[in-house]
Amino acid sequence: MANPLLIRRRLLLGGAVGLTTLPTQVLADTAFTNFSFAATGAPASRTMPDRLSDVINVKDWGAIGNNSNDDTNAIQSAINYAIGPRPNGSVGGRVFFPPGNYKCSRGLVVGSNSVDVGISLIGGGWANTFIKNSSISKGGLAYDCLEYIGGTQIGYITATRPGVLIDHCHLWCDLSQCVGGCLHNCQSDGGYNAPNSPNPGGDLNAVNYWLGKACTAIASRTQGGGIGYALCGDGAACVGSSCEMHQLAFRIGWGPQVTMHISQAAGVNTNVLTFSPAPSPLVAVVGRAMSAANIPAGTKIQSTNLGAGQITLTNNLTGKLAQGASVTFDHEIPVRGGTVQSSQMEQNAIGIEIYNGEGCQVVGNSIYQQHGYPGFDQMLNLSWNAGIATATTQDGSPHYIPAGTHIIQFFLGLTNSNYLPSQPQNQAFYDGTIIGGAFVAVNSPGPNANYFTYPLAANPGGTATCGWCYPNISAIRVRRAISCYIGGNLLSCATTHGAIDLNYTGSGSYNDLSGGDPVVYHRNNVFAGCMAGAGWVLPSNTKNLAGWKFINCGGWLGVASYWGGVAGYPATVRAPTGQMHFSDLPDNSATVPQDGPYEGQEFDIVDGNPSNAALGQQVTGGGSGHFKVRWNSSIWTRSG
Amino acid sequence: MTVPPDVYFTQYSFAAKDAPTRRTLSDRLSDVVNVLDWGADPTYSSDSTAAIRAAIAYGASVGNHTVYFPPGDYLIGNPPLSMGQGPGTMMWFVGAGKDATRLRGNYSSSTSREGSYLVQKTGPYDRIWGMTVQNDSVLPYTGAFLDPWGTNNLVEAVDCRFVGIIAYEVSWGWITYDYPNHWGVVTYGHGIRNCEFICSAAIPRADAASYLPPAGSTGVGTGCGRMSGCIVKGFDVGIALAGYGLAVFGNHISQCNVGIDMQQDYRRSGLSYMSGCSVFSNVIERCNTGLYVRGIGGTYAAANAIIGNGGVPNSAPIQNMSWNAATHVVTVQTPAAHNIAGPTATIWLDQVNPSAWTPDGSGTQRVTATITDATHFAYAGPSAQPPTFVSGSWNRALTGPEIQVRGPTAATMRANVCASNPTGLSVQWDVGSIRAFESVCMAMQGPNGWSPPAHFDPNMWGPGAGDGYTTSTEFINCGTTNQPPVAWMQYADIGRGTYQGRSYDIVDAQPTAIGGIVSGGGGNNHYKIYFNGTNWIRVA
């Protein structure tokens, strides 16, 4: 027997079924889709289809969300409807994704060529709404229409609409070309055992979050990958965010690589490149490095004339580039006004790097190495080759060590100290307990492989449980900083290259410490309130050292074996002061950019001459006096 | 067969999938109060104020305070529209996005300081999310949204756009100016994120006729809480701050007279109305003055980027340029009236191509232009005939200073970038009266010049020397190249810093040897002096 309630419904509302079974009743009925009624307490009647379009539900557009149906077309249709213009001329709206696993086969386009309008995408929480195998971008259309997305998990979002808000989502995100965008309570799991990572191996293109002009990451979290947060626009800020298991946790002054094509008909006969269409101001930034075949290393953008689509380079490229030639601009972008504040880092090779910053601040951060949740790998099996004294591990899950030989750190959970190459110096103290902590050079076939090898003197036998991570190279390092402030950060990590590296001259890769890139330029900076257990690496160009004022900075002389660095790694300076020679003082020479000398400026030098100079007397170099010296507007005099 | 009696659809109750409880659709539809159910008109052709009020009142009566505004333009013809039902209630306004849902009206019944705001909140826990509130009035003291002075807590605006002469006002911030007995802006936990604030007068460009926006127009006047990810355009003052416990970061402010005004005006109140605040990583672009620090206590302003014309869109195109061989003067023709008030003005030539049309050949240069008529101006050009003109544009040069400081109190300013390249100074200290003490300014350059703090003026405060606070700002690694803001102090400037270990650089010491007592000014010796608990001693 039919459900009487259903019959009654049919009776009143009509429709085909009711019409055939109960014609006399139904004739007076209104078809359900035309049946308008009021909400409880409300005066206005509306039909259900009208109500249901107040919020656009992807399931109404055919999406199923069962993790097998291809929902791409349905979702795209819903998005296009939300953008509009709709038949009544209206534009914009909210698209709701009820909890579900929406399998897609291509990226979603949230863009328009006809209307510059924002829409909002609302999920049911990122653990519940998963738009799988997909991304969001404007897809080459004129306007990016993504104004808001919340409560959703998706692969990658490239957003350029000013002020876009990405709220409580799980994703990778590129806000490099955006102004005022915000990542709020977002999470991104990168290279570490993450098959959806855009680059699971982790290199400097694998950036979890690019942050452009006035873009912010607030209370967000990343795990694993090349760079956690790349600040690549003026006023980019990370506040209250977390970053673990990266090559570089936070890098200031680093943007996505861009490739453009030369448009000048006769090829390049000067140092001026012309592009059509013209690059945007966010892409063509003075200081960006350029790479192309035949181009001298170190070639950078000197100036731009975007109205004419032109970029002037620091080198003459006559005859080296033809029309249509592909030119790649590397990541470097000077960032003015970047902030990393009240954020937390663990197990990163580099904590915070000012690659190219002006007026940036790094304040109130915690840079830990070993505390908290480790990146465990289970070593299910170890086989040992006595001939070459090498152990091969069998991982419980794919590791994320890049291909080649890398020094990694084992920590926590070793059940047999024989798994470490030698004892006991590679053990580390942690809260008074000996744990298996050692830097070990391992050889890896590449990310997502399930084994790697490393040397052992004796057969360890059996199975181990361990964790590993990139070795912590430096907690904070600086390449080019003008008018920057670093203060009040807690560094708690044994580093291989000094806790603070103010002489980073690498080409960009996180572990390139070769000094290959000479662009080190420090001026008008302040470093305050810092205890660097593993010491300081000071600028080799000491005019750059004069560009820093250190306030209550020093080393930790306590448990040196842990806090003060690791045996076998470069000796570092325990305090950033008291190292300077007279020749390091600013001298207003034109060849080296420097800060000063100006009246009242003071430094500590170790080679003051005469070595017995009285206070107030002129001091020069070459002696043995450890003096405080002060510029009195014409000479350096002893002031302490 | 007997047909059972009907159940009317609106009384027909049924369960959601897998759920145990039957409810009618009408009941379900009132879970969120939808303004369309109350007769609001989303086509902007009839007044929706009464319908929205009815929806709010119903929500309040049944304890449901979420009001949804489906996509549409809603005419607020009988403003002000109050969000809540008064103290003790809360209200959520939810729209479909700031381009989809718009509340608009033209409200100017009061142009006094109490003003006319299209929408105002009345409850303490309100939230407005995903809509535009726009007051089309361009009269003074009219605005879009008011969070009035009173018991206002935990208010949040997310993903909204506010358009007005005063786009968003918290607690009538001007009370701070005029009524010192009011303790300024008192809202606790106020949050503004990813909102836009647009001046309802035509947004002036740096090249527009009315170079300054309407005087008194304000993007956001706000107090406690957090403001981030916002875009503010075209106001006299972009963000006017007062209050306690406020974080303002990651905002983009452009085309304003003053970008961020940290606004305590102690001349009237004598009290610090802004404390415990941080203002950082804001980008202030094409504003005459970036940061105006009028008096902050226990507050820092850091890593703000004040940037100028370079690479900024909306500059005015140049249609044609000609060069006079006799006078070497370039005449520029603009396709529309150039709006330079004249007879001369400093302008900024942008991306002139070929670059030879700028006097220095850079293609981007600030020049002084003479006005010839509405569409022509001229400037002293290169000495040789430039090649054929292709394209170019110009902006009015910013006048600066990029940072103006008028007495920080227990404050820190650090790592702010001045890159507007104004015609004036980069950093101007001590504008007007002075009351600064125990503050630090560090890691700041002023590439276009830096005016140091003025000397203590004994007539400004109390009975005279000894009560001065004047120069108790310590500067660390600051300044223009070789022209830092240090060593300007006179002996009389030393105010309350007389405790052991304090040291200053002064420029007017009477001669004494190292270690000798420095007892007063009036000399011409530049000494570093140290207070040993009793006397000032020369140490260098």
PDB file of N, CA and C in Angstrom, chain A residues 12 35 38 40-41 43-44 46 48 51 54 94 118 147 161 163-164 182 184 213-214 234-235 305 307 337 339 341 358-359 361 483 523-525 588 598-599 602 630, chain B residues 9 25-27 34 36-38 58 68 95 98-99 159 194 226 250 280-281 283 285 300 303 351 353 414-415 417 442-443 445 477 481-482 484 486 505 526 528:
ATOM      1  N   LEU A  12      -2.396  17.291  -3.401  1.00  0.00           N
ATOM      2  CA  LEU A  12      -2.435  18.740  -3.380  1.00  0.00           C
ATOM      3  C   LEU A  12      -1.551  19.367  -4.444  1.00  0.00           C
ATOM      4  N   PHE A  35       4.415  26.206  -7.356  1.00  0.00           N
ATOM      5  CA  PHE A  35       3.693  26.366  -6.094  1.00  0.00           C
ATOM      6  C   PHE A  35       4.490  27.280  -5.179  1.00  0.00           C
ATOM      7  N   ALA A  38       4.970  30.518   1.766  1.00  0.00           N
ATOM      8  CA  ALA A  38       5.775  31.389   2.628  1.00  0.00           C
ATOM      9  C   ALA A  38       6.561  30.563   3.624  1.00  0.00           C
ATOM     10  N   THR A  40       7.823  30.007   7.406  1.00  0.00           N
ATOM     11  CA  THR A  40       7.091  30.202   8.649  1.00  0.00           C
ATOM     12  C   THR A  40       7.306  31.617   9.179  1.00  0.00           C
ATOM     13  N   GLY A  41       6.227  32.290   9.411  1.00  0.00           N
ATOM     14  CA  GLY A  41       6.301  33.634   9.972  1.00  0.00           C
ATOM     15  C   GLY A  41       6.493  34.724   8.948  1.00  0.00           C
ATOM     16  N   PRO A  43       5.868  36.816   5.271  1.00  0.00           N
ATOM     17  CA  PRO A  43       4.692  37.176   4.486  1.00  0.00           C
ATOM     18  C   PRO A  43       4.764  36.816   3.007  1.00  0.00           C
ATOM     19  N   ALA A  44       5.963  36.720   2.432  1.00  0.00           N
ATOM     20  CA  ALA A  44       6.054  36.606   0.978  1.00  0.00           C
ATOM     21  C   ALA A  44       6.146  35.147   0.550  1.00  0.00           C
ATOM     22  N   ARG A  46       7.121  32.269  -2.181  1.00  0.00           N
ATOM     23  CA  ARG A  46       8.029  32.047  -3.311  1.00  0.00           C
ATOM     24  C   ARG A  46       8.029  30.565  -3.646  1.00  0.00           C
ATOM     25  N   MET A  48       9.666  26.914  -4.660  1.00  0.00           N
ATOM     26  CA  MET A  48      10.848  26.208  -4.185  1.00  0.00           C
ATOM     27  C   MET A  48      12.034  26.354  -5.138  1.00  0.00           C
ATOM     28  N   ARG A  51      13.664  29.586  -4.418  1.00  0.00           N
ATOM     29  CA  ARG A  51      14.410  29.563  -3.153  1.00  0.00           C
ATOM     30  C   ARG A  51      15.733  28.831  -3.313  1.00  0.00           C
ATOM     31  N   ASP A  54      18.739  30.677  -4.446  1.00  0.00           N
ATOM     32  CA  ASP A  54      19.350  31.717  -3.603  1.00  0.00           C
ATOM     33  C   ASP A  54      20.801  31.360  -3.305  1.00  0.00           C
ATOM     34  N   ARG A  94      26.691  32.660  -4.537  1.00  0.00           N
ATOM     35  CA  ARG A  94      27.357  31.693  -3.688  1.00  0.00           C
ATOM     36  C   ARG A  94      27.099  30.292  -4.216  1.00  0.00           C
ATOM     37  N   GLY A 118      32.715  38.912  -8.516  1.00  0.00           N
ATOM     38  CA  GLY A 118      33.240  37.901  -7.615  1.00  0.00           C
ATOM     39  C   GLY A 118      32.167  36.904  -7.210  1.00  0.00           C
ATOM     40  N   GLU A 147      36.169  35.203  -5.382  1.00  0.00           N
ATOM     41  CA  GLU A 147      36.205  36.212  -4.327  1.00  0.00           C
ATOM     42  C   GLU A 147      36.393  35.566  -2.960  1.00  0.00           C
ATOM     43  N   ARG A 161      42.153  37.813  -7.984  1.00  0.00           N
ATOM     44  CA  ARG A 161      41.160  38.847  -7.689  1.00  0.00           C
ATOM     45  C   ARG A 161      41.586  39.601  -6.423  1.00  0.00           C
ATOM     46  N   GLY A 163      41.870  41.101  -2.978  1.00  0.00           N
ATOM     47  CA  GLY A 163      41.153  40.871  -1.736  1.00  0.00           C
ATOM     48  C   GLY A 163      40.536  39.494  -1.618  1.00  0.00           C
ATOM     49  N   VAL A 164      40.955  38.530  -2.418  1.00  0.00           N
ATOM     50  CA  VAL A 164      40.365  37.185  -2.330  1.00  0.00           C
ATOM     51  C   VAL A 164      40.615  36.600  -0.936  1.00  0.00           C
ATOM     52  N   CYS A 182      44.106  36.724   1.105  1.00  0.00           N
ATOM     53  CA  CYS A 182      44.359  36.209   2.443  1.00  0.00           C
ATOM     54  C   CYS A 182      44.110  34.711   2.506  1.00  0.00           C
ATOM     55  N   HIS A 184      43.437  32.098   5.296  1.00  0.00           N
ATOM     56  CA  HIS A 184      43.007  32.178   6.684  1.00  0.00           C
ATOM     57  C   HIS A 184      42.678  30.768   7.149  1.00  0.00           C
ATOM     58  N   LYS A 213      51.400  40.953  -3.219  1.00  0.00           N
ATOM     59  CA  LYS A 213      51.312  42.274  -2.601  1.00  0.00           C
ATOM     60  C   LYS A 213      50.192  42.358  -1.564  1.00  0.00           C
ATOM     61  N   ALA A 214      50.560  42.768  -0.367  1.00  0.00           N
ATOM     62  CA  ALA A 214      49.601  42.919   0.738  1.00  0.00           C
ATOM     63  C   ALA A 214      48.798  41.644   0.964  1.00  0.00           C
ATOM     64  N   ASP A 234      55.133  43.269  -2.061  1.00  0.00           N
ATOM     65  CA  ASP A 234      55.254  44.247  -0.984  1.00  0.00           C
ATOM     66  C   ASP A 234      54.164  44.018   0.049  1.00  0.00           C
ATOM     67  N   GLY A 235      54.545  44.112   1.303  1.00  0.00           N
ATOM     68  CA  GLY A 235      53.549  44.006   2.363  1.00  0.00           C
ATOM     69  C   GLY A 235      52.994  42.611   2.549  1.00  0.00           C
ATOM     70  N   ASN A 305      59.942  49.563 -18.387  1.00  0.00           N
ATOM     71  CA  ASN A 305      59.111  50.558 -19.052  1.00  0.00           C
ATOM     72  C   ASN A 305      57.891  49.798 -19.546  1.00  0.00           C
ATOM     73  N   GLY A 307      54.840  50.439 -19.994  1.00  0.00           N
ATOM     74  CA  GLY A 307      53.956  51.022 -20.991  1.00  0.00           C
ATOM     75  C   GLY A 307      54.384  50.605 -22.386  1.00  0.00           C
ATOM     76  N   GLY A 337      58.435  45.616   2.969  1.00  0.00           N
ATOM     77  CA  GLY A 337      57.377  45.536   3.971  1.00  0.00           C
ATOM     78  C   GLY A 337      56.861  44.137   4.221  1.00  0.00           C
ATOM     79  N   THR A 339      56.506  40.628   6.386  1.00  0.00           N
ATOM     80  CA  THR A 339      56.503  40.302   7.815  1.00  0.00           C
ATOM     81  C   THR A 339      56.350  38.799   8.009  1.00  0.00           C
ATOM     82  N   GLN A 341      55.709  36.831  11.493  1.00  0.00           N
ATOM     83  CA  GLN A 341      55.510  37.170  12.894  1.00  0.00           C
ATOM     84  C   GLN A 341      54.712  36.081  13.604  1.00  0.00           C
ATOM     85  N   GLU A 358      63.385  44.613   1.792  1.00  0.00           N
ATOM     86  CA  GLU A 358      63.591  45.988   2.242  1.00  0.00           C
ATOM     87  C   GLU A 358      62.462  46.313   3.202  1.00  0.00           C
ATOM     88  N   GLY A 359      62.818  46.797   4.373  1.00  0.00           N
ATOM     89  CA  GLY A 359      61.783  47.139   5.334  1.00  0.00           C
ATOM     90  C   GLY A 359      60.967  45.937   5.744  1.00  0.00           C
ATOM     91  N   GLN A 361      60.242  42.672   8.486  1.00  0.00           N
ATOM     92  CA  GLN A 361      60.438  42.338   9.882  1.00  0.00           C
ATOM     93  C   GLN A 361      60.194  40.850  10.111  1.00  0.00           C
ATOM     94  N   SER A 483      67.068  48.060   5.720  1.00  0.00           N
ATOM     95  CA  SER A 483      66.050  48.591   6.613  1.00  0.00           C
ATOM     96  C   SER A 483      65.154  47.474   7.158  1.00  0.00           C
ATOM     97  N   ARG A 523      72.034  46.848   4.938  1.00  0.00           N
ATOM     98  CA  ARG A 523      72.124  48.260   5.281  1.00  0.00           C
ATOM     99  C   ARG A 523      70.947  48.665   6.158  1.00  0.00           C
ATOM    100  N   ASN A 524      71.226  49.491   7.154  1.00  0.00           N
ATOM    101  CA  ASN A 524      70.164  50.044   8.008  1.00  0.00           C
ATOM    102  C   ASN A 524      69.310  48.963   8.666  1.00  0.00           C
ATOM    103  N   ASN A 525      69.944  47.880   9.086  1.00  0.00           N
ATOM    104  CA  ASN A 525      69.180  46.799   9.697  1.00  0.00           C
ATOM    105  C   ASN A 525      69.418  46.735  11.208  1.00  0.00           C
ATOM    106  N   ASN A 588      82.573  55.559   3.622  1.00  0.00           N
ATOM    107  CA  ASN A 588      81.979  56.423   2.608  1.00  0.00           C
ATOM    108  C   ASN A 588      82.609  56.223   1.236  1.00  0.00           C
ATOM    109  N   TYR A 598      78.342  58.294  10.066  1.00  0.00           N
ATOM    110  CA  TYR A 598      77.661  59.528  10.439  1.00  0.00           C
ATOM    111  C   TYR A 598      77.915  59.790  11.919  1.00  0.00           C
ATOM    112  N   GLU A 599      77.749  60.998  12.295  1.00  0.00           N
ATOM    113  CA  GLU A 599      78.089  61.384  13.654  1.00  0.00           C
ATOM    114  C   GLU A 599      77.281  60.581  14.659  1.00  0.00           C
ATOM    115  N   GLU A 602      78.617  54.145  16.203  1.00  0.00           N
ATOM    116  CA  GLU A 602      79.614  53.475  17.032  1.00  0.00           C
ATOM    117  C   GLU A 602      79.766  52.013  16.639  1.00  0.00           C
ATOM    118  N   ARG A 630      83.776  55.801  17.753  1.00  0.00           N
ATOM    119  CA  ARG A 630      82.629  56.651  17.425  1.00  0.00           C
ATOM    120  C   ARG A 630      83.060  57.673  16.391  1.00  0.00           C
TER     121      ARG A 630
ATOM    122  N   PHE B   9       0.439  21.422   1.790  1.00  0.00           N
ATOM    123  CA  PHE B   9       1.889  21.299   1.633  1.00  0.00           C
ATOM    124  C   PHE B   9       2.633  22.024   2.735  1.00  0.00           C
ATOM    125  N   LEU B  25       8.490  22.232   5.360  1.00  0.00           N
ATOM    126  CA  LEU B  25       9.445  23.028   4.591  1.00  0.00           C
ATOM    127  C   LEU B  25       9.388  24.490   5.013  1.00  0.00           C
ATOM    128  N   SER B  26       8.229  24.935   5.359  1.00  0.00           N
ATOM    129  CA  SER B  26       8.122  26.331   5.794  1.00  0.00           C
ATOM    130  C   SER B  26       8.959  26.568   7.044  1.00  0.00           C
ATOM    131  N   ASP B  27       8.908  25.592   7.946  1.00  0.00           N
ATOM    132  CA  ASP B  27       9.727  25.742   9.147  1.00  0.00           C
ATOM    133  C   ASP B  27      11.214  25.711   8.798  1.00  0.00           C
ATOM    134  N   ASN B  34      15.340  34.734   5.331  1.00  0.00           N
ATOM    135  CA  ASN B  34      15.690  35.169   3.984  1.00  0.00           C
ATOM    136  C   ASN B  34      14.895  36.425   3.669  1.00  0.00           C
ATOM    137  N   LEU B  36      14.083  37.834   1.081  1.00  0.00           N
ATOM    138  CA  LEU B  36      13.108  37.749  -0.008  1.00  0.00           C
ATOM    139  C   LEU B  36      11.779  37.208   0.496  1.00  0.00           C
ATOM    140  N   ASP B  37      11.829  36.381   1.536  1.00  0.00           N
ATOM    141  CA  ASP B  37      10.591  35.877   2.119  1.00  0.00           C
ATOM    142  C   ASP B  37       9.798  36.988   2.794  1.00  0.00           C
ATOM    143  N   TRP B  38      10.471  38.067   3.054  1.00  0.00           N
ATOM    144  CA  TRP B  38       9.814  39.188   3.719  1.00  0.00           C
ATOM    145  C   TRP B  38       9.534  40.310   2.739  1.00  0.00           C
ATOM    146  N   TYR B  58      11.527  39.631  12.910  1.00  0.00           N
ATOM    147  CA  TYR B  58      11.040  38.264  13.079  1.00  0.00           C
ATOM    148  C   TYR B  58      12.161  37.378  13.619  1.00  0.00           C
ATOM    149  N   TYR B  68      19.728  36.184   5.583  1.00  0.00           N
ATOM    150  CA  TYR B  68      20.400  35.972   4.307  1.00  0.00           C
ATOM    151  C   TYR B  68      19.827  36.891   3.246  1.00  0.00           C
ATOM    152  N   GLY B  95      25.427  37.823   2.944  1.00  0.00           N
ATOM    153  CA  GLY B  95      25.104  38.065   1.544  1.00  0.00           C
ATOM    154  C   GLY B  95      25.682  36.968   0.675  1.00  0.00           C
ATOM    155  N   LYS B  98      30.281  40.220  -2.345  1.00  0.00           N
ATOM    156  CA  LYS B  98      30.176  41.672  -2.420  1.00  0.00           C
ATOM    157  C   LYS B  98      29.789  42.176  -3.801  1.00  0.00           C
ATOM    158  N   ASP B  99      29.909  41.364  -4.821  1.00  0.00           N
ATOM    159  CA  ASP B  99      29.400  41.780  -6.129  1.00  0.00           C
ATOM    160  C   ASP B  99      27.973  41.305  -6.356  1.00  0.00           C
ATOM    161  N   ASP B 159      34.658  39.956   4.023  1.00  0.00           N
ATOM    162  CA  ASP B 159      34.370  39.891   2.599  1.00  0.00           C
ATOM    163  C   ASP B 159      33.225  40.822   2.208  1.00  0.00           C
ATOM    164  N   ASN B 194      39.394  41.184   4.815  1.00  0.00           N
ATOM    165  CA  ASN B 194      39.117  41.066   3.393  1.00  0.00           C
ATOM    166  C   ASN B 194      37.897  41.866   2.973  1.00  0.00           C
ATOM    167  N   ARG B 226      41.067  43.578  14.945  1.00  0.00           N
ATOM    168  CA  ARG B 226      41.986  43.239  13.873  1.00  0.00           C
ATOM    169  C   ARG B 226      41.414  43.684  12.532  1.00  0.00           C
ATOM    170  N   GLY B 250      48.640  43.862   6.500  1.00  0.00           N
ATOM    171  CA  GLY B 250      48.329  43.266   5.209  1.00  0.00           C
ATOM    172  C   GLY B 250      47.197  43.964   4.479  1.00  0.00           C
ATOM    173  N   PHE B 280      51.345  46.834  10.675  1.00  0.00           N
ATOM    174  CA  PHE B 280      52.495  46.304   9.942  1.00  0.00           C
ATOM    175  C   PHE B 280      52.095  45.681   8.605  1.00  0.00           C
ATOM    176  N   SER B 281      53.108  45.645   7.736  1.00  0.00           N
ATOM    177  CA  SER B 281      52.950  45.038   6.410  1.00  0.00           C
ATOM    178  C   SER B 281      51.731  45.569   5.671  1.00  0.00           C
ATOM    179  N   VAL B 283      50.554  48.012   2.608  1.00  0.00           N
ATOM    180  CA  VAL B 283      51.096  48.667   1.419  1.00  0.00           C
ATOM    181  C   VAL B 283      50.299  49.937   1.196  1.00  0.00           C
ATOM    182  N   GLU B 285      49.989  53.022  -1.182  1.00  0.00           N
ATOM    183  CA  GLU B 285      50.429  53.314  -2.544  1.00  0.00           C
ATOM    184  C   GLU B 285      49.756  54.584  -3.044  1.00  0.00           C
ATOM    185  N   TYR B 300      53.374  49.659  17.910  1.00  0.00           N
ATOM    186  CA  TYR B 300      54.414  49.701  16.896  1.00  0.00           C
ATOM    187  C   TYR B 300      53.862  49.808  15.493  1.00  0.00           C
ATOM    188  N   ALA B 303      57.420  47.632   9.157  1.00  0.00           N
ATOM    189  CA  ALA B 303      57.391  46.948   7.865  1.00  0.00           C
ATOM    190  C   ALA B 303      56.196  47.359   7.017  1.00  0.00           C
ATOM    191  N   GLN B 351      57.136  56.053 -17.788  1.00  0.00           N
ATOM    192  CA  GLN B 351      57.275  55.140 -18.914  1.00  0.00           C
ATOM    193  C   GLN B 351      57.193  55.868 -20.249  1.00  0.00           C
ATOM    194  N   ASN B 353      58.296  56.710 -23.737  1.00  0.00           N
ATOM    195  CA  ASN B 353      59.003  55.894 -24.718  1.00  0.00           C
ATOM    196  C   ASN B 353      59.033  56.598 -26.062  1.00  0.00           C
ATOM    197  N   ARG B 414      59.665  50.806  13.171  1.00  0.00           N
ATOM    198  CA  ARG B 414      60.822  50.107  12.650  1.00  0.00           C
ATOM    199  C   ARG B 414      60.551  49.561  11.251  1.00  0.00           C
ATOM    200  N   ALA B 415      61.623  49.516  10.486  1.00  0.00           N
ATOM    201  CA  ALA B 415      61.619  48.834   9.197  1.00  0.00           C
ATOM    202  C   ALA B 415      60.450  49.229   8.315  1.00  0.00           C
ATOM    203  N   VAL B 417      59.287  51.236   4.966  1.00  0.00           N
ATOM    204  CA  VAL B 417      59.970  51.578   3.720  1.00  0.00           C
ATOM    205  C   VAL B 417      59.348  52.819   3.113  1.00  0.00           C
ATOM    206  N   MET B 442      63.777  52.469  14.614  1.00  0.00           N
ATOM    207  CA  MET B 442      64.958  51.775  14.105  1.00  0.00           C
ATOM    208  C   MET B 442      64.768  51.187  12.715  1.00  0.00           C
ATOM    209  N   ALA B 443      65.930  50.996  12.100  1.00  0.00           N
ATOM    210  CA  ALA B 443      65.986  50.372  10.778  1.00  0.00           C
ATOM    211  C   ALA B 443      65.039  51.048   9.797  1.00  0.00           C
ATOM    212  N   GLN B 445      64.997  54.011   6.670  1.00  0.00           N
ATOM    213  CA  GLN B 445      65.694  54.954   5.816  1.00  0.00           C
ATOM    214  C   GLN B 445      64.725  56.041   5.392  1.00  0.00           C
ATOM    215  N   ASN B 477      70.100  52.846  13.798  1.00  0.00           N
ATOM    216  CA  ASN B 477      70.298  52.541  12.375  1.00  0.00           C
ATOM    217  C   ASN B 477      69.198  53.139  11.503  1.00  0.00           C
ATOM    218  N   THR B 481      71.212  58.464   3.914  1.00  0.00           N
ATOM    219  CA  THR B 481      72.641  58.240   3.841  1.00  0.00           C
ATOM    220  C   THR B 481      73.398  59.432   4.406  1.00  0.00           C
ATOM    221  N   ASN B 482      74.200  59.171   5.383  1.00  0.00           N
ATOM    222  CA  ASN B 482      75.058  60.176   5.994  1.00  0.00           C
ATOM    223  C   ASN B 482      74.292  61.368   6.549  1.00  0.00           C
ATOM    224  N   PRO B 484      71.705  61.078   9.264  1.00  0.00           N
ATOM    225  CA  PRO B 484      70.774  60.384  10.145  1.00  0.00           C
ATOM    226  C   PRO B 484      70.129  61.331  11.145  1.00  0.00           C
ATOM    227  N   VAL B 486      70.277  61.733  14.180  1.00  0.00           N
ATOM    228  CA  VAL B 486      70.918  61.661  15.493  1.00  0.00           C
ATOM    229  C   VAL B 486      71.776  62.893  15.668  1.00  0.00           C
ATOM    230  N   ASP B 505      73.688  62.073  22.583  1.00  0.00           N
ATOM    231  CA  ASP B 505      74.607  62.923  21.840  1.00  0.00           C
ATOM    232  C   ASP B 505      74.036  64.331  21.831  1.00  0.00           C
ATOM    233  N   HIS B 526      80.196  68.904  20.227  1.00  0.00           N
ATOM    234  CA  HIS B 526      79.380  67.708  20.019  1.00  0.00           C
ATOM    235  C   HIS B 526      79.912  66.609  20.923  1.00  0.00           C
ATOM    236  N   LYS B 528      79.162  63.060  23.395  1.00  0.00           N
ATOM    237  CA  LYS B 528      78.303  62.004  23.906  1.00  0.00           C
ATOM    238  C   LYS B 528      78.370  62.102  25.416  1.00  0.00           C
TER     239      LYS B 528
END
